[in-house]
Tab-separated table of C-alpha atoms in Angstrom:
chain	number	residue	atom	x	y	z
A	1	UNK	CA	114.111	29.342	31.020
A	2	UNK	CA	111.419	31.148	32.290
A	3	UNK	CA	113.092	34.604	33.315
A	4	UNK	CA	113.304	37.544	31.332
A	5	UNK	CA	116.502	39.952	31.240
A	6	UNK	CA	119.760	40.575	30.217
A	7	UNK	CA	123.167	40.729	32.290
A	8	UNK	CA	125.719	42.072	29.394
A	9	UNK	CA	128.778	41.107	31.584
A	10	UNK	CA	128.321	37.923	32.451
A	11	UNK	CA	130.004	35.558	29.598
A	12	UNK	CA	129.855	32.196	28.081
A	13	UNK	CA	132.870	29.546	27.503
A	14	UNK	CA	136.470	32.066	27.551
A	15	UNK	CA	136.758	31.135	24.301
A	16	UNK	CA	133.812	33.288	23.116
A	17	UNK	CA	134.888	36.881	24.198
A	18	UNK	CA	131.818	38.215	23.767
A	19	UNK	CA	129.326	38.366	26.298
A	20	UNK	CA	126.197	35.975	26.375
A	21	UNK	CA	122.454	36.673	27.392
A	22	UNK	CA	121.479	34.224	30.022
A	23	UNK	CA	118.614	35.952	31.168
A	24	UNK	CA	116.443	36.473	28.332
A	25	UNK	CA	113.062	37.948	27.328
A	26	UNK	CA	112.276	40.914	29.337
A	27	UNK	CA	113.133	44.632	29.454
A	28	UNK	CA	117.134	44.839	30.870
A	29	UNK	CA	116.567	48.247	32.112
A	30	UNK	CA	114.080	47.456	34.389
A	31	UNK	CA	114.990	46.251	38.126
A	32	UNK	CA	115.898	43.216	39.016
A	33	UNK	CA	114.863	41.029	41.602
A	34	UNK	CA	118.131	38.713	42.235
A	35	UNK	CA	118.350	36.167	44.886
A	36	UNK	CA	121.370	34.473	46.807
A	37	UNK	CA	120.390	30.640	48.862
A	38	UNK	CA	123.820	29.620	51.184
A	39	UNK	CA	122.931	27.358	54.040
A	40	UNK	CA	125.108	29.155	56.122
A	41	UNK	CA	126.656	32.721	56.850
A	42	UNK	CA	130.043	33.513	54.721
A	43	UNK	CA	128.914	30.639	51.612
A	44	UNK	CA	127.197	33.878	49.576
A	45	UNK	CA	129.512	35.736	49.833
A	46	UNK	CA	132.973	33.527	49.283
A	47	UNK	CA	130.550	32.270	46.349
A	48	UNK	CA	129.916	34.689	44.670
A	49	UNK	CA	129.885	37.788	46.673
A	50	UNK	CA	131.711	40.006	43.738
A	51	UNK	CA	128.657	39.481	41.376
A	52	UNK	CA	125.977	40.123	43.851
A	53	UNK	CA	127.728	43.574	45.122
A	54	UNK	CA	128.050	44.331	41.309
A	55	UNK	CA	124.750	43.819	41.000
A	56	UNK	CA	123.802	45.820	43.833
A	57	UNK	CA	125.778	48.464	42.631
A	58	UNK	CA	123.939	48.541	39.330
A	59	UNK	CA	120.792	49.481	41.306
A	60	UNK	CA	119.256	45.757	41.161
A	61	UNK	CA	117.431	44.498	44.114
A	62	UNK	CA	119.868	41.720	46.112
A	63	UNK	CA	118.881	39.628	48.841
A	64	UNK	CA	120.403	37.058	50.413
A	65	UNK	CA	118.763	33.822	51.956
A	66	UNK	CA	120.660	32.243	54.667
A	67	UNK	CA	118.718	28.741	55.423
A	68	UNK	CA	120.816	28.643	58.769
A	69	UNK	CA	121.878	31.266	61.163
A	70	UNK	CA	125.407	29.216	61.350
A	71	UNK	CA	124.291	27.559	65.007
A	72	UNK	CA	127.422	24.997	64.719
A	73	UNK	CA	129.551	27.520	63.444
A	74	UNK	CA	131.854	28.102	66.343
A	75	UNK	CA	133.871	25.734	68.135
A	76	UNK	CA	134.025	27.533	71.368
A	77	UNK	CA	130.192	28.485	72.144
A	78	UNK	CA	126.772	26.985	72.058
A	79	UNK	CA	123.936	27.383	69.288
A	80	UNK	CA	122.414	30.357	70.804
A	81	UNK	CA	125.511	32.136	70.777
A	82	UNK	CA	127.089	31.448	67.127
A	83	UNK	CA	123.612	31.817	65.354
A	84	UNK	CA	123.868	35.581	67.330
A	85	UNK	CA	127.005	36.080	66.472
A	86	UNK	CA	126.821	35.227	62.984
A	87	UNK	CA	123.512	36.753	62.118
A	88	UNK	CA	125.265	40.270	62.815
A	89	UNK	CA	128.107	39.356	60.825
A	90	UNK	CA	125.668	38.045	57.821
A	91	UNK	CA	124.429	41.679	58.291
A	92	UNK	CA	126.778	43.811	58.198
A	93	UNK	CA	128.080	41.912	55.263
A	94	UNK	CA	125.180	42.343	53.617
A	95	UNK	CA	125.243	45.692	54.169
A	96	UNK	CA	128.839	45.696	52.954
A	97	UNK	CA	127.566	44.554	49.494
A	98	UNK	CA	124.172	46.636	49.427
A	99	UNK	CA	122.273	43.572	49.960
A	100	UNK	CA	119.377	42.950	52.261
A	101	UNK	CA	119.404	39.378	54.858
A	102	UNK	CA	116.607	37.155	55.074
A	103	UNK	CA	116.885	33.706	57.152
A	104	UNK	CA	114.930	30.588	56.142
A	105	UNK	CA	115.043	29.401	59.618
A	106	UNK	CA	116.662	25.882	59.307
A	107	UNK	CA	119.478	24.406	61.741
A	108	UNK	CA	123.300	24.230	60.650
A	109	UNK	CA	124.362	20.828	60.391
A	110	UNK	CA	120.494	19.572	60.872
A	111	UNK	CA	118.731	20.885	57.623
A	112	UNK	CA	116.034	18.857	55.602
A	113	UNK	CA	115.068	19.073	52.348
A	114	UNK	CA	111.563	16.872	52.764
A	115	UNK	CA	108.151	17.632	51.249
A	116	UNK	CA	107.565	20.007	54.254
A	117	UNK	CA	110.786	22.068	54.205
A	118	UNK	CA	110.784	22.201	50.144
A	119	UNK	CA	106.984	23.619	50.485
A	120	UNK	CA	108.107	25.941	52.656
A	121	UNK	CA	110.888	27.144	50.686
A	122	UNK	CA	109.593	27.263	47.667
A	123	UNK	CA	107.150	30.410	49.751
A	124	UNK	CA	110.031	31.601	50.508
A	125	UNK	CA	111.269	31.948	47.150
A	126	UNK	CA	108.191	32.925	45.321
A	127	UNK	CA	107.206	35.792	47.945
A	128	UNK	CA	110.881	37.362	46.927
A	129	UNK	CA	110.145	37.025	43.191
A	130	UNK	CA	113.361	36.273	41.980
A	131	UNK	CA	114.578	36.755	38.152
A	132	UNK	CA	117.132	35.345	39.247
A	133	UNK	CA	118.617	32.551	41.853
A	134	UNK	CA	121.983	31.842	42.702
A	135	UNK	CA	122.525	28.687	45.365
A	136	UNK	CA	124.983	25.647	46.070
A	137	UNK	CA	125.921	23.691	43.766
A	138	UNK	CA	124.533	19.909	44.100
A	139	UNK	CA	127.927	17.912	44.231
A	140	UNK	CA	129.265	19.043	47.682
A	141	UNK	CA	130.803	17.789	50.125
A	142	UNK	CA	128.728	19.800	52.992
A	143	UNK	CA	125.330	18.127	53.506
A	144	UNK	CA	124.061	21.799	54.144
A	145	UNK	CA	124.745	22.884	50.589
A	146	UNK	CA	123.745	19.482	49.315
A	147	UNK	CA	120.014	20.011	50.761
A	148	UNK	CA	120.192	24.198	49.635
A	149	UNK	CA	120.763	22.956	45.949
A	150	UNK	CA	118.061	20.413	46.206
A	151	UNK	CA	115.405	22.635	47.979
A	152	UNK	CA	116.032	25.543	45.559
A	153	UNK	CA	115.845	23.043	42.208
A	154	UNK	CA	113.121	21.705	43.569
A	155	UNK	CA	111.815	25.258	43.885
A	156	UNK	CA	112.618	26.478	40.276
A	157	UNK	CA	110.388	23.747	39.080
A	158	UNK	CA	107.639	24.165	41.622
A	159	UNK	CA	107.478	28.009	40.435
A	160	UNK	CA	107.210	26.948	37.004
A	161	UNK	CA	111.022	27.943	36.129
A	162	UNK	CA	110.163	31.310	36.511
A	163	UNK	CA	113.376	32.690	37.517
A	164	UNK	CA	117.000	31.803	35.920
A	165	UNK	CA	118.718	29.116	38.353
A	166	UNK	CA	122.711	29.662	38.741
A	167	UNK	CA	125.001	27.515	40.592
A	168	UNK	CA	127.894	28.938	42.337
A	169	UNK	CA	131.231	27.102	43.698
A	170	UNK	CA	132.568	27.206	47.383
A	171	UNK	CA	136.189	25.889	47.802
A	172	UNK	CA	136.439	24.033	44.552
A	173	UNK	CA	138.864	20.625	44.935
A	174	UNK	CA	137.761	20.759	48.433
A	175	UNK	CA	133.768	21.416	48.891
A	176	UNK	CA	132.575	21.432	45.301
A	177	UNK	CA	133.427	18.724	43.279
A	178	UNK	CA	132.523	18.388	39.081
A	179	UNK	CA	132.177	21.904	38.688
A	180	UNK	CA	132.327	22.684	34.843
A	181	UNK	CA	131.425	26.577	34.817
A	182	UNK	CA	129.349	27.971	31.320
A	183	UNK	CA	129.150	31.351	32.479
A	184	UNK	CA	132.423	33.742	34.458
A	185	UNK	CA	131.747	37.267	35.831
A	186	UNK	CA	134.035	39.624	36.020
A	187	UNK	CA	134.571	41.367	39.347
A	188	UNK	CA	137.907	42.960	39.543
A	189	UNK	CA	136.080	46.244	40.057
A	190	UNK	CA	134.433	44.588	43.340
A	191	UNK	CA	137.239	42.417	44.617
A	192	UNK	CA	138.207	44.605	47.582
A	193	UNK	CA	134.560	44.387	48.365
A	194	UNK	CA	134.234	40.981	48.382
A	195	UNK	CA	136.790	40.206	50.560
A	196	UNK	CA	135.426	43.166	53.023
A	197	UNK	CA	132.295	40.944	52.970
A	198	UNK	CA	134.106	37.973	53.539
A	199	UNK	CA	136.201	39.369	56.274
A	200	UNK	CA	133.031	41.075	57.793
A	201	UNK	CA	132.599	37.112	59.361
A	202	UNK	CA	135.439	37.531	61.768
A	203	UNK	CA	134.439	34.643	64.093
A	204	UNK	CA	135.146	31.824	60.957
A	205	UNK	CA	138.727	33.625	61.043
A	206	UNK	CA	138.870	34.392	57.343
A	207	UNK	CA	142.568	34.841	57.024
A	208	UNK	CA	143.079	31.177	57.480
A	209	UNK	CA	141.070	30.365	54.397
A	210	UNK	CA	140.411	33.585	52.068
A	211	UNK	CA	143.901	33.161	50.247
A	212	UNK	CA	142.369	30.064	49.161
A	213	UNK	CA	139.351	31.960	47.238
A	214	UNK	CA	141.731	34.437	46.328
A	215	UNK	CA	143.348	32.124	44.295
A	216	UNK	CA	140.041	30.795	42.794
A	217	UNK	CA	139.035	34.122	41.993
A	218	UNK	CA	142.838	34.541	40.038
A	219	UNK	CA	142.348	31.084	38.609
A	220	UNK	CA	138.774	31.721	36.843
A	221	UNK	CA	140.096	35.256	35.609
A	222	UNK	CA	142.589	33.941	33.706
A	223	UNK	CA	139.894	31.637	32.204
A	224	UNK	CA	137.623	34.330	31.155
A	225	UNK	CA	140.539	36.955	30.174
A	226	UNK	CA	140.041	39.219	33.552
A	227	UNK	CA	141.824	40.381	36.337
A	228	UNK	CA	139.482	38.148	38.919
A	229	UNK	CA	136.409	36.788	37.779
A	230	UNK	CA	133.699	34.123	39.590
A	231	UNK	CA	132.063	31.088	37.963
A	232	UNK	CA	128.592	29.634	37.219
A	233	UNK	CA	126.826	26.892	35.849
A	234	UNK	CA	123.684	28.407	34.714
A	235	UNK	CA	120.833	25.438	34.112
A	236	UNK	CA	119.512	24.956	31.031
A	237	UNK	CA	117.516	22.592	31.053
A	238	UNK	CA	115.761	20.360	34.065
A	239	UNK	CA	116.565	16.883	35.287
A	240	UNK	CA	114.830	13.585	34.298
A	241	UNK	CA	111.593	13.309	36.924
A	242	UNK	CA	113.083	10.225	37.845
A	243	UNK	CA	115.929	11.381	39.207
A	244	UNK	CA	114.091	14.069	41.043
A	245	UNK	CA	113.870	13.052	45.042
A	246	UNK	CA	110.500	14.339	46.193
A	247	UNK	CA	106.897	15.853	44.547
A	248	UNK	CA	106.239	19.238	45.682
Protein backbone atom coordinates (compact mmCIF):
# COMPACT_ATOMS: atom_id res chain seq x y z
CA UNK A 1 0.00 0.00 0.00
CA UNK A 2 0.96 3.29 -0.64
CA UNK A 3 0.29 5.08 2.84
CA UNK A 4 2.63 5.59 5.47
CA UNK A 5 1.72 5.28 9.36
CA UNK A 6 0.99 3.30 12.12
CA UNK A 7 -2.41 2.79 14.13
CA UNK A 8 -1.07 0.53 17.26
CA UNK A 9 -4.71 -0.41 18.21
CA UNK A 10 -6.11 -1.59 15.42
CA UNK A 11 -5.44 -5.60 15.24
CA UNK A 12 -5.17 -8.45 12.91
CA UNK A 13 -7.10 -12.01 13.03
CA UNK A 14 -8.29 -12.39 17.24
CA UNK A 15 -6.14 -15.02 17.26
CA UNK A 16 -3.00 -12.82 17.11
CA UNK A 17 -3.36 -10.59 20.29
CA UNK A 18 -0.99 -8.38 19.33
CA UNK A 19 -1.63 -5.47 17.40
CA UNK A 20 -0.74 -5.19 13.57
CA UNK A 21 0.64 -2.16 11.46
CA UNK A 22 -1.66 -1.58 8.59
CA UNK A 23 -0.53 1.68 7.80
CA UNK A 24 3.02 1.49 7.22
CA UNK A 25 6.05 3.61 6.25
CA UNK A 26 5.76 7.01 7.60
CA UNK A 27 6.32 8.87 10.88
CA UNK A 28 3.14 7.68 13.43
CA UNK A 29 3.47 10.78 15.37
CA UNK A 30 2.75 12.97 12.79
CA UNK A 31 -1.06 13.95 11.90
CA UNK A 32 -3.15 12.14 10.11
CA UNK A 33 -5.31 12.89 7.40
CA UNK A 34 -8.24 10.10 7.74
CA UNK A 35 -11.22 10.00 5.58
CA UNK A 36 -14.85 8.48 6.00
CA UNK A 37 -17.10 7.88 2.20
CA UNK A 38 -21.07 6.79 3.33
CA UNK A 39 -23.54 7.57 0.61
CA UNK A 40 -25.81 8.71 3.03
CA UNK A 41 -26.14 10.47 6.56
CA UNK A 42 -26.01 7.88 9.71
CA UNK A 43 -23.80 4.92 7.35
CA UNK A 44 -20.31 6.61 8.94
CA UNK A 45 -21.19 6.65 11.79
CA UNK A 46 -23.25 3.13 12.52
CA UNK A 47 -20.01 1.94 10.47
CA UNK A 48 -17.62 2.76 12.11
CA UNK A 49 -18.27 5.83 14.05
CA UNK A 50 -16.24 4.48 17.36
CA UNK A 51 -12.91 4.41 15.35
CA UNK A 52 -13.26 7.69 13.66
CA UNK A 53 -14.17 9.59 17.15
CA UNK A 54 -11.08 7.64 18.54
CA UNK A 55 -9.24 8.92 16.04
CA UNK A 56 -10.39 12.30 16.44
CA UNK A 57 -9.69 12.14 19.88
CA UNK A 58 -6.08 11.24 19.26
CA UNK A 59 -5.70 14.66 17.57
CA UNK A 60 -5.88 13.14 13.84
CA UNK A 61 -7.63 15.09 11.24
CA UNK A 62 -11.34 13.27 10.47
CA UNK A 63 -13.60 14.13 7.84
CA UNK A 64 -16.42 12.68 6.69
CA UNK A 65 -17.74 12.50 2.98
CA UNK A 66 -21.37 12.12 2.62
CA UNK A 67 -21.99 11.48 -1.35
CA UNK A 68 -25.79 12.26 -0.59
CA UNK A 69 -27.47 14.68 1.65
CA UNK A 70 -30.10 11.65 2.43
CA UNK A 71 -32.90 13.40 -0.11
CA UNK A 72 -35.10 9.99 0.10
CA UNK A 73 -34.46 9.63 3.56
CA UNK A 74 -37.81 10.45 5.03
CA UNK A 75 -41.01 8.98 4.32
CA UNK A 76 -43.12 11.89 5.23
CA UNK A 77 -41.42 14.98 3.29
CA UNK A 78 -39.98 15.85 -0.05
CA UNK A 79 -36.16 15.99 -1.17
CA UNK A 80 -35.67 19.50 -0.22
CA UNK A 81 -36.76 18.90 3.13
CA UNK A 82 -34.91 15.49 4.25
CA UNK A 83 -31.55 16.54 2.52
CA UNK A 84 -32.13 19.85 5.15
CA UNK A 85 -32.96 17.96 7.71
CA UNK A 86 -30.35 15.50 7.52
CA UNK A 87 -27.45 17.69 6.62
CA UNK A 88 -27.89 19.29 10.25
CA UNK A 89 -28.09 16.04 11.76
CA UNK A 90 -24.80 14.80 9.68
CA UNK A 91 -23.43 17.94 11.47
CA UNK A 92 -23.97 17.92 14.60
CA UNK A 93 -22.90 14.34 14.52
CA UNK A 94 -19.92 15.20 13.20
CA UNK A 95 -19.39 17.52 15.63
CA UNK A 96 -20.34 14.88 18.18
CA UNK A 97 -17.26 12.84 17.06
CA UNK A 98 -14.78 15.88 16.38
CA UNK A 99 -15.11 15.36 12.79
CA UNK A 100 -15.59 17.88 10.06
CA UNK A 101 -18.73 17.23 7.03
CA UNK A 102 -18.08 17.51 3.52
CA UNK A 103 -20.91 16.49 0.82
CA UNK A 104 -20.00 15.06 -2.59
CA UNK A 105 -23.17 16.31 -3.96
CA UNK A 106 -24.83 13.13 -5.44
CA UNK A 107 -28.70 12.15 -5.07
CA UNK A 108 -29.91 9.35 -2.52
CA UNK A 109 -31.29 6.57 -4.29
CA UNK A 110 -29.99 8.17 -7.83
CA UNK A 111 -26.09 8.00 -7.49
CA UNK A 112 -23.66 7.04 -10.43
CA UNK A 113 -20.50 5.78 -10.38
CA UNK A 114 -19.63 6.57 -14.37
CA UNK A 115 -16.39 7.97 -15.80
CA UNK A 116 -17.75 11.49 -14.92
CA UNK A 117 -18.81 10.98 -11.28
CA UNK A 118 -15.54 8.68 -10.53
CA UNK A 119 -13.38 11.78 -12.03
CA UNK A 120 -15.00 13.86 -9.93
CA UNK A 121 -14.55 11.94 -6.91
CA UNK A 122 -11.44 10.93 -7.18
CA UNK A 123 -10.85 15.38 -6.80
CA UNK A 124 -12.63 14.99 -4.15
CA UNK A 125 -10.52 12.57 -2.54
CA UNK A 126 -7.14 13.74 -3.55
CA UNK A 127 -7.84 17.55 -2.50
CA UNK A 128 -8.52 15.93 1.23
CA UNK A 129 -5.26 13.93 1.10
CA UNK A 130 -6.23 11.03 2.85
CA UNK A 131 -3.70 8.43 4.62
CA UNK A 132 -6.34 6.84 5.08
CA UNK A 133 -10.03 5.88 3.58
CA UNK A 134 -12.70 4.14 5.12
CA UNK A 135 -16.04 3.50 2.72
CA UNK A 136 -18.81 0.75 1.98
CA UNK A 137 -18.06 -2.29 1.53
CA UNK A 138 -18.72 -3.64 -2.22
CA UNK A 139 -21.22 -6.60 -1.49
CA UNK A 140 -24.33 -4.60 -0.34
CA UNK A 141 -27.46 -4.76 -0.65
CA UNK A 142 -28.04 -0.74 -0.99
CA UNK A 143 -27.14 0.37 -4.53
CA UNK A 144 -25.88 3.65 -2.76
CA UNK A 145 -23.10 1.86 -0.94
CA UNK A 146 -22.57 -0.42 -3.90
CA UNK A 147 -21.58 2.76 -6.19
CA UNK A 148 -19.53 4.54 -2.80
CA UNK A 149 -17.28 1.32 -2.75
CA UNK A 150 -16.81 1.38 -6.44
CA UNK A 151 -16.15 5.19 -6.83
CA UNK A 152 -13.69 5.20 -3.88
CA UNK A 153 -11.68 1.82 -5.31
CA UNK A 154 -11.71 3.26 -8.30
CA UNK A 155 -10.21 6.31 -6.59
CA UNK A 156 -7.41 4.50 -4.58
CA UNK A 157 -6.09 3.34 -7.87
CA UNK A 158 -6.53 6.56 -9.77
CA UNK A 159 -4.35 8.28 -6.85
CA UNK A 160 -1.80 5.76 -7.26
CA UNK A 161 -2.83 3.81 -3.88
CA UNK A 162 -1.68 6.53 -2.02
CA UNK A 163 -3.77 6.24 0.94
CA UNK A 164 -4.69 2.82 2.92
CA UNK A 165 -8.33 1.69 1.67
CA UNK A 166 -10.59 0.11 4.63
CA UNK A 167 -13.92 -1.34 4.25
CA UNK A 168 -16.41 -1.00 6.92
CA UNK A 169 -19.81 -3.11 7.54
CA UNK A 170 -23.41 -1.60 7.90
CA UNK A 171 -26.06 -4.10 9.23
CA UNK A 172 -24.16 -7.27 8.55
CA UNK A 173 -26.77 -10.41 7.57
CA UNK A 174 -28.92 -7.68 6.38
CA UNK A 175 -26.97 -4.87 4.17
CA UNK A 176 -23.49 -6.33 3.98
CA UNK A 177 -23.14 -9.61 2.87
CA UNK A 178 -19.43 -11.80 2.71
CA UNK A 179 -17.89 -9.71 5.13
CA UNK A 180 -14.68 -11.57 6.43
CA UNK A 181 -13.02 -8.74 8.71
CA UNK A 182 -8.73 -8.84 8.94
CA UNK A 183 -8.53 -6.00 11.11
CA UNK A 184 -11.13 -5.15 14.70
CA UNK A 185 -10.81 -1.84 16.64
CA UNK A 186 -11.47 -1.53 19.85
CA UNK A 187 -13.87 1.19 20.95
CA UNK A 188 -15.32 0.48 24.28
CA UNK A 189 -13.78 3.75 25.42
CA UNK A 190 -16.00 5.56 22.59
CA UNK A 191 -19.15 3.49 22.62
CA UNK A 192 -21.37 6.03 24.39
CA UNK A 193 -20.12 8.32 21.71
CA UNK A 194 -20.98 6.44 18.98
CA UNK A 195 -24.29 5.87 19.74
CA UNK A 196 -24.64 9.85 20.63
CA UNK A 197 -23.60 10.15 16.95
CA UNK A 198 -25.90 7.71 15.85
CA UNK A 199 -28.76 9.04 17.81
CA UNK A 200 -27.78 12.66 16.75
CA UNK A 201 -29.98 11.41 13.29
CA UNK A 202 -33.27 11.55 15.07
CA UNK A 203 -35.44 11.70 11.91
CA UNK A 204 -34.17 7.78 10.81
CA UNK A 205 -35.60 7.00 14.47
CA UNK A 206 -32.51 5.21 15.72
CA UNK A 207 -34.09 3.31 18.53
CA UNK A 208 -35.81 1.08 16.09
CA UNK A 209 -32.54 -0.14 14.67
CA UNK A 210 -29.38 0.80 16.99
CA UNK A 211 -29.92 -2.40 19.26
CA UNK A 212 -29.17 -4.09 16.15
CA UNK A 213 -25.47 -2.45 15.88
CA UNK A 214 -25.27 -2.76 19.41
CA UNK A 215 -25.21 -6.22 19.09
CA UNK A 216 -22.66 -6.13 16.19
CA UNK A 217 -20.50 -4.05 18.11
CA UNK A 218 -20.84 -6.98 21.23
CA UNK A 219 -20.48 -9.65 18.59
CA UNK A 220 -16.99 -8.38 17.00
CA UNK A 221 -15.66 -7.67 20.67
CA UNK A 222 -15.86 -10.93 21.64
CA UNK A 223 -13.93 -11.76 18.42
CA UNK A 224 -11.09 -9.52 19.08
CA UNK A 225 -11.07 -10.07 23.09
CA UNK A 226 -12.81 -6.45 23.89
CA UNK A 227 -15.62 -5.07 25.46
CA UNK A 228 -17.10 -3.65 21.86
CA UNK A 229 -14.97 -3.49 19.03
CA UNK A 230 -15.76 -2.59 14.99
CA UNK A 231 -14.51 -4.51 11.95
CA UNK A 232 -12.51 -3.96 8.72
CA UNK A 233 -11.31 -5.48 5.76
CA UNK A 234 -8.29 -3.54 5.00
CA UNK A 235 -7.18 -4.16 1.03
CA UNK A 236 -4.18 -5.55 0.31
CA UNK A 237 -3.85 -5.90 -2.75
CA UNK A 238 -5.97 -4.54 -6.03
CA UNK A 239 -8.41 -6.37 -8.26
CA UNK A 240 -7.69 -8.01 -11.67
CA UNK A 241 -8.13 -4.90 -14.42
CA UNK A 242 -10.58 -7.03 -15.87
CA UNK A 243 -12.82 -7.06 -13.37
CA UNK A 244 -12.50 -3.37 -12.89
CA UNK A 245 -15.86 -1.52 -14.43
CA UNK A 246 -14.60 1.75 -15.88
CA UNK A 247 -10.93 3.63 -16.86
CA UNK A 248 -10.48 6.70 -14.98
Amino acid sequence: MGSATVLPYITSQPVIPKPEQILHGTDTNRRLNVVCVGAHPDDPETGCGGTLSKLAAEGHQVTIVYLTRGEAGLKDGDAETAARVRTAESLLACELMGARAVFAGQIDGQTIADRERGQQFTALLASLKPDIVFTHWPLDTHRDHRNTAQLTYEAWEALGESFTLVYYEVMTGVQTHHFEPNCFVDITSMADKKRSAIYAHVCQKPERFYPYHEKMEKERGSVARHDRAEAFVVVREKLPKPYLPFEM
